[in-house]
Amino acid sequence: MRPSSQTLLDLAVEKYLNSGDFNGFPVYLLADPKHTDDVRELVEAGLLDVVRGDFHPNPHIKALPAEDIDVQLSKLDKDGLAGCLYPTPRHLRTIVRPADYQRRPFTLAMARGMAQLEFWPFDIRAMEWYRNDPRFEIDANDISFSITIKDEFAATMASNDRDNISIDRGGFCYDRDDHRALAVFARDLGRKPQHHQMEWLPHVLDGGFKLQEDFFASSVLGAFSPGISVFDAFLEERKTLDDHLNQMVGRRLFKSAYASGDRPDRFGFIVRPTAREIADFHQVLDKVLSDDISKDFFEGLVETHEVLTDAKGRARKMPHGTIKMASEWVRKEFGSDTRAAAFLSMLKSARQRRQKPAHVISPDAYDHAYVDEQRAIMRDAYQAMKGFRDLVESQSGVPLVGQSRWLEDAVVRFK
């Protein structure tokens, strides 16, 4: 290696390890054109990476792993030097001492070249103790989560670094068997104090995990994802169905106007795969369906009450349940159409799943099968709602073209 090449590599290493944020060495500081040859030599040797900012707008941080050596060399030949220079993980592993990063395993990983937007997968149970600590608040949706300090504790905890162990942003990832795990970016963990890093370390998972697609698009690429969660798609189908029924009958089937931007609480993927969480989900799904059906919808369409006689011969007028009235009206209006039958089956299944836990006392359980169970339920529920919406739309006489076309083209995410 030429002396000038060694000096350049030393500059890149010094900048990376001592900048405070693992920054790259800007190429605009290299005034001499001969440094292009030095950079080429170091790239060919696997000692230096050129990060140009092609896939992330800020080349001063190594957001993603560097491109292959052949690609870097091709761009050097075509476009010259640009962006920043970084020592490669291969080189850093030979010079960075673990002893300098004791009890900071995630900082050590970055010091050895892990890109800032690479992620660590963690068992879901890593957030369990946060749930049991009333000072923290967990906000989770289908693709991401955050763990923050509640406002009433913020002032006292902010002054105590040991307690200030929040996670401002994290996401979800999946292994080959679609098991769900937490995902936290290297930079977010690498900046945490050592006791915080040691809390998370035991929960690191092995094996190949991929970020949930929408989280990857928004948080890594900074791009808009065309995907829509099955829960949002379900609610949009439900809303559109209700609009068509309003055109058809003159009144709405559902009492609440839920939509993708206004989900009921706990209507989303379960965070922990436990019997208690799946039971809570069964309850909220039934509330979104038969519990939310308006009895007024059926007035004049089907019988809404029946007269029963008690043991003493007294007649009492008893109201029909919403599922019974819905079943009678749907069969009367749509006959034996399979889409109508699937919709009714969905209503009945949701009610049965909700009622089952109420009559059985059982301990809580932890099982990844609950995640698969919920995913299958929502896939079937979405398809049933979509099919019935399509059936009603075909008979309403007033198709809502724009809204329905959007639903037809939506890329629905089932995880």
XYZ file of C-alpha atoms in Angstrom:
415
model
C 0.000 0.000 0.000
C 1.324 3.433 -0.930
C 2.007 5.870 1.946
C -0.664 8.215 0.635
C -3.207 5.376 0.666
C -2.320 4.485 4.268
C -2.722 8.115 5.305
C -6.113 8.284 3.623
C -7.275 5.112 5.360
C -6.082 6.480 8.717
C -8.048 9.691 8.115
C -11.210 7.732 7.371
C -10.766 5.571 10.470
C -10.087 8.564 12.717
C -13.154 10.395 11.419
C -15.388 7.347 11.771
C -14.418 6.385 15.303
C -13.993 9.855 16.810
C -16.731 11.927 15.180
C -19.303 11.019 17.834
C -21.790 9.689 15.285
C -19.661 7.354 13.154
C -19.458 9.864 10.318
C -17.647 9.462 7.028
C -14.665 11.454 5.756
C -15.961 13.945 3.140
C -14.247 13.624 -0.232
C -14.445 17.388 -0.786
C -11.523 17.634 1.645
C -9.370 15.741 -0.857
C -8.104 18.502 -3.124
C -5.469 16.449 -4.919
C -6.884 14.442 -7.886
C -4.327 11.679 -7.274
C -6.379 10.603 -4.262
C -8.805 8.948 -6.660
C -6.134 6.347 -7.326
C -5.582 5.939 -3.584
C -9.305 5.444 -3.005
C -9.487 2.909 -5.830
C -6.609 0.934 -4.315
C -8.245 0.876 -0.891
C -11.660 -0.079 -2.270
C -10.126 -2.910 -4.308
C -8.360 -4.143 -1.159
C -11.640 -4.209 0.796
C -10.413 -1.581 3.248
C -12.458 1.465 2.247
C -16.056 2.092 1.135
C -17.300 5.036 -0.895
C -20.808 6.044 0.223
C -22.203 8.458 -2.348
C -25.706 9.015 -0.966
C -27.409 7.215 -3.847
C -29.889 5.334 -1.648
C -29.958 7.639 1.363
C -29.742 11.420 1.022
C -27.102 11.900 3.725
C -23.692 10.350 2.831
C -22.199 11.696 6.077
C -23.744 8.745 7.898
C -23.498 5.188 6.696
C -27.228 4.582 6.737
C -27.140 1.312 4.801
C -24.442 -1.251 4.032
C -22.069 -0.100 1.299
C -22.496 -1.275 -2.267
C -20.441 -4.157 -3.644
C -16.826 -3.391 -4.517
C -17.474 -3.783 -8.260
C -20.297 -1.248 -8.117
C -18.192 1.249 -6.161
C -15.318 0.932 -8.643
C -17.640 1.332 -11.615
C -19.064 4.547 -10.188
C -15.567 5.828 -9.420
C -14.598 5.329 -13.060
C -17.786 6.887 -14.385
C -18.491 9.741 -11.967
C -15.323 10.224 -9.927
C -15.207 10.772 -6.184
C -18.354 11.809 -4.332
C -19.892 11.511 -0.894
C -17.856 10.201 2.027
C -15.250 7.545 2.744
C -15.682 4.850 5.395
C -13.402 2.123 6.687
C -14.957 -1.235 5.835
C -16.346 -3.606 8.496
C -13.588 -6.033 7.484
C -10.915 -3.490 8.384
C -12.646 -2.189 11.502
C -12.881 -5.687 12.969
C -9.088 -5.836 12.940
C -8.521 -2.551 14.773
C -11.528 -1.959 17.083
C -11.058 -3.489 20.531
C -14.144 -4.834 22.344
C -12.539 -3.715 25.608
C -13.103 -0.104 24.547
C -16.881 -0.715 24.390
C -17.533 -2.761 27.505
C -21.242 -3.232 28.251
C -22.067 -1.383 25.012
C -22.539 -4.251 22.559
C -24.649 -2.258 20.098
C -22.173 0.635 20.034
C -19.412 -1.920 19.435
C -21.330 -3.301 16.452
C -21.476 0.183 14.926
C -17.806 0.830 15.705
C -17.113 -2.321 13.727
C -19.048 -1.040 10.738
C -22.713 -1.913 11.228
C -24.790 0.567 9.216
C -26.973 2.963 11.157
C -30.247 1.767 9.609
C -29.448 -1.901 9.887
C -31.597 -3.383 12.620
C -31.465 -5.820 15.489
C -34.333 -8.326 15.910
C -35.611 -8.841 19.452
C -38.050 -11.203 21.069
C -41.382 -9.510 21.727
C -40.811 -10.122 25.428
C -38.145 -7.412 25.399
C -40.901 -4.866 25.985
C -42.577 -6.882 28.725
C -40.966 -5.094 31.627
C -41.907 -1.731 30.074
C -45.525 -2.878 30.121
C -45.215 -3.697 33.809
C -43.696 -0.314 34.668
C -46.435 2.352 34.960
C -43.956 5.120 34.109
C -43.760 4.035 30.462
C -46.258 4.195 27.651
C -46.139 1.822 24.683
C -47.658 3.002 21.431
C -47.814 0.242 18.805
C -49.540 -0.061 15.460
C -49.281 -2.603 12.658
C -45.789 -1.609 11.530
C -44.041 0.302 14.305
C -43.857 1.008 18.026
C -42.449 3.496 20.481
C -41.773 3.312 24.201
C -41.896 6.701 25.882
C -41.937 8.132 29.388
C -45.352 9.317 30.512
C -45.675 13.066 30.933
C -46.185 12.910 34.680
C -42.841 11.123 35.149
C -40.827 12.951 32.485
C -39.348 15.658 34.714
C -37.962 13.296 37.346
C -36.824 10.552 34.978
C -35.095 12.860 32.505
C -32.577 13.796 35.179
C -31.797 10.148 35.916
C -30.008 8.546 32.980
C -30.585 5.065 34.354
C -34.346 5.499 34.152
C -34.419 7.319 30.835
C -34.448 4.217 28.660
C -37.161 4.904 26.114
C -37.210 3.764 22.483
C -38.384 6.615 20.303
C -38.924 4.511 17.209
C -38.929 0.836 16.425
C -40.684 -1.484 14.047
C -41.586 -5.081 13.469
C -39.820 -7.782 11.499
C -40.552 -11.379 10.540
C -38.539 -14.561 10.201
C -39.005 -17.218 7.511
C -41.927 -18.715 9.452
C -43.616 -15.313 9.767
C -42.920 -15.123 13.496
C -43.129 -11.505 14.546
C -40.288 -9.765 16.372
C -39.295 -6.262 17.413
C -36.853 -4.365 15.208
C -34.690 -1.489 16.475
C -32.171 0.370 14.327
C -28.486 0.100 15.202
C -28.115 3.861 15.642
C -31.001 4.061 18.113
C -29.531 1.373 20.352
C -25.909 2.348 19.832
C -26.565 5.773 21.330
C -28.132 4.392 24.503
C -26.247 4.193 27.821
C -24.643 0.885 28.703
C -27.257 -0.257 31.217
C -29.945 0.259 28.574
C -28.023 -1.783 26.033
C -27.556 -4.583 28.557
C -31.319 -4.674 29.207
C -31.979 -5.401 25.535
C -29.022 -7.705 24.813
C -30.527 -10.948 26.223
C -33.511 -10.615 23.892
C -31.571 -10.507 20.599
C -32.784 -13.192 18.194
C -30.720 -15.234 15.780
C -31.656 -16.092 12.228
C -32.768 -14.154 9.203
C -35.384 -11.472 9.785
C -36.852 -8.994 7.301
C -38.398 -5.659 8.193
C -42.121 -5.300 7.671
C -42.429 -3.846 4.168
C -44.219 -0.608 5.030
C -41.854 0.120 7.921
C -38.867 -0.506 5.653
C -40.253 1.818 2.985
C -41.085 4.689 5.323
C -38.239 4.469 7.853
C -35.311 3.258 5.746
C -36.030 4.470 2.227
C -38.098 7.501 3.236
C -40.637 6.482 0.617
C -44.394 6.163 0.533
C -45.608 2.581 0.604
C -48.723 1.669 -1.391
C -49.559 -1.039 1.119
C -52.532 -0.904 3.461
C -52.989 -2.982 6.579
C -55.678 -5.646 6.446
C -57.339 -3.894 9.393
C -57.566 -0.596 7.524
C -58.680 -2.366 4.351
C -61.370 -4.194 6.323
C -62.705 -0.936 7.781
C -62.670 0.772 4.376
C -64.631 -2.136 2.894
C -67.057 -1.911 5.812
C -67.507 1.840 5.285
C -68.026 1.434 1.542
C -70.508 -1.379 2.130
C -72.411 0.920 4.468
C -72.434 3.689 1.845
C -73.912 1.320 -0.718
C -76.537 0.052 1.732
C -77.474 3.631 2.534
C -78.033 4.222 -1.186
C -79.961 0.974 -1.491
C -82.125 1.029 1.640
C -81.982 4.649 2.778
C -80.293 3.963 6.085
C -77.009 2.652 7.423
C -76.318 -0.835 8.697
C -73.605 0.180 11.167
C -73.864 2.728 13.958
C -70.202 3.781 13.914
C -68.370 5.269 10.923
C -65.037 3.537 11.448
C -62.467 4.018 8.704
C -58.737 3.505 8.195
C -57.868 6.734 10.009
C -60.219 6.052 12.901
C -59.726 2.537 14.194
C -61.301 1.314 17.425
C -58.858 0.665 20.219
C -57.002 -2.674 20.014
C -58.168 -3.330 16.454
C -54.771 -4.271 15.061
C -52.155 -6.999 15.173
C -51.626 -8.333 18.658
C -48.258 -7.278 20.045
C -47.785 -10.184 22.425
C -48.850 -13.663 21.245
C -50.878 -14.510 24.338
C -54.278 -16.037 25.010
C -55.361 -12.834 26.723
C -54.480 -10.633 23.755
C -56.181 -12.895 21.202
C -59.274 -12.959 23.429
C -59.242 -9.135 23.515
C -59.004 -9.129 19.736
C -61.977 -11.493 19.400
C -63.979 -9.116 21.550
C -63.154 -5.983 19.559
C -63.777 -7.698 16.200
C -67.262 -8.689 17.325
C -67.848 -5.130 18.532
C -66.932 -3.826 15.078
C -69.349 -6.316 13.499
C -72.610 -7.519 15.073
C -72.369 -5.283 18.160
C -72.249 -2.239 15.907
C -75.188 -3.229 13.688
C -78.103 -0.808 14.009
C -81.447 -2.453 14.735
C -83.141 0.511 13.066
C -81.776 -0.672 9.731
C -84.177 -3.638 9.723
C -87.395 -1.753 10.551
C -89.946 -2.643 7.876
C -87.572 -5.092 6.201
C -87.812 -8.143 8.490
C -89.457 -9.016 11.773
C -87.585 -7.275 14.582
C -89.433 -8.924 17.488
C -91.189 -12.144 18.349
C -93.917 -12.862 20.896
C -93.068 -15.500 23.494
C -95.415 -16.958 26.116
C -94.040 -17.690 29.570
C -95.065 -20.521 31.927
C -97.972 -18.460 33.262
C -99.371 -17.842 29.814
C -98.257 -14.228 29.636
C -97.182 -12.955 26.240
C -93.983 -10.964 26.001
C -92.541 -9.171 23.010
C -88.851 -10.052 22.718
C -86.459 -8.259 20.334
C -84.461 -10.271 17.838
C -80.695 -10.096 17.966
C -78.759 -8.247 15.285
C -77.289 -11.431 13.813
C -80.697 -13.040 13.495
C -82.168 -9.976 11.775
C -79.154 -9.640 9.511
C -79.402 -13.307 8.543
C -83.093 -13.014 7.652
C -82.635 -9.828 5.636
C -79.534 -10.986 3.762
C -81.154 -14.295 2.786
C -84.329 -12.511 1.759
C -82.454 -9.946 -0.340
C -79.600 -12.016 -1.797
C -80.780 -15.618 -1.592
C -78.095 -18.283 -1.597
C -75.280 -16.165 -3.049
C -71.990 -17.470 -1.612
C -70.769 -13.939 -0.861
C -73.819 -13.312 1.301
C -73.320 -16.641 3.069
C -69.661 -15.822 3.773
C -70.627 -12.468 5.277
C -73.159 -14.077 7.618
C -70.696 -16.805 8.563
C -68.179 -14.099 9.481
C -70.682 -12.393 11.806
C -71.559 -15.660 13.535
C -67.936 -16.828 13.870
C -66.876 -13.523 15.414
C -69.663 -13.797 17.999
C -68.821 -17.426 18.819
C -65.119 -16.699 19.315
C -65.962 -13.790 21.587
C -68.364 -15.823 23.704
C -66.099 -18.848 24.186
C -63.575 -17.263 26.593
C -66.400 -15.772 28.646
C -67.562 -19.253 29.673
C -64.171 -20.819 30.282
C -61.723 -19.933 33.055
C -58.200 -20.651 31.843
C -54.695 -19.333 32.543
C -52.975 -17.014 30.106
C -50.668 -18.660 27.589
C -47.828 -17.542 25.301
C -47.814 -19.099 21.831
C -46.814 -17.773 18.396
C -49.779 -19.743 17.026
C -52.016 -16.897 18.225
C -50.383 -14.619 15.650
C -51.162 -17.107 12.891
C -54.700 -17.471 14.221
C -55.334 -13.728 14.119
C -53.835 -13.406 10.640
C -56.106 -16.183 9.313
C -59.183 -14.656 10.969
C -58.506 -11.240 9.455
C -57.785 -12.667 6.015
C -61.138 -14.455 6.042
C -62.974 -11.469 7.525
C -61.529 -9.078 4.946
C -62.388 -11.370 2.044
C -65.922 -11.879 3.367
C -66.477 -8.136 3.818
C -65.003 -7.377 0.400
C -67.141 -10.048 -1.273
C -70.344 -8.802 0.326
C -69.483 -5.200 -0.536
C -69.030 -6.261 -4.151
C -72.388 -8.068 -4.101
C -74.244 -5.110 -2.609
C -72.524 -2.679 -4.968
C -73.689 -4.699 -7.950
C -77.310 -4.358 -6.775
C -77.356 -0.907 -5.216
C -77.763 0.816 -8.563
C -75.462 3.655 -7.518
C -71.874 2.407 -7.731
C -69.299 4.517 -5.889
C -66.725 4.110 -8.633
C -63.793 6.061 -7.198
C -63.931 4.589 -3.717
C -64.530 1.038 -4.903
C -61.783 1.257 -7.517
C -59.309 2.320 -4.827
C -60.296 -0.706 -2.774
C -59.879 -3.023 -5.718
C -56.368 -1.732 -6.410
C -55.161 -1.608 -2.792
C -52.161 -3.762 -1.821
C -53.357 -5.351 1.387
C -50.755 -6.364 3.977
C -51.548 -9.367 6.148
C -48.520 -8.917 8.414
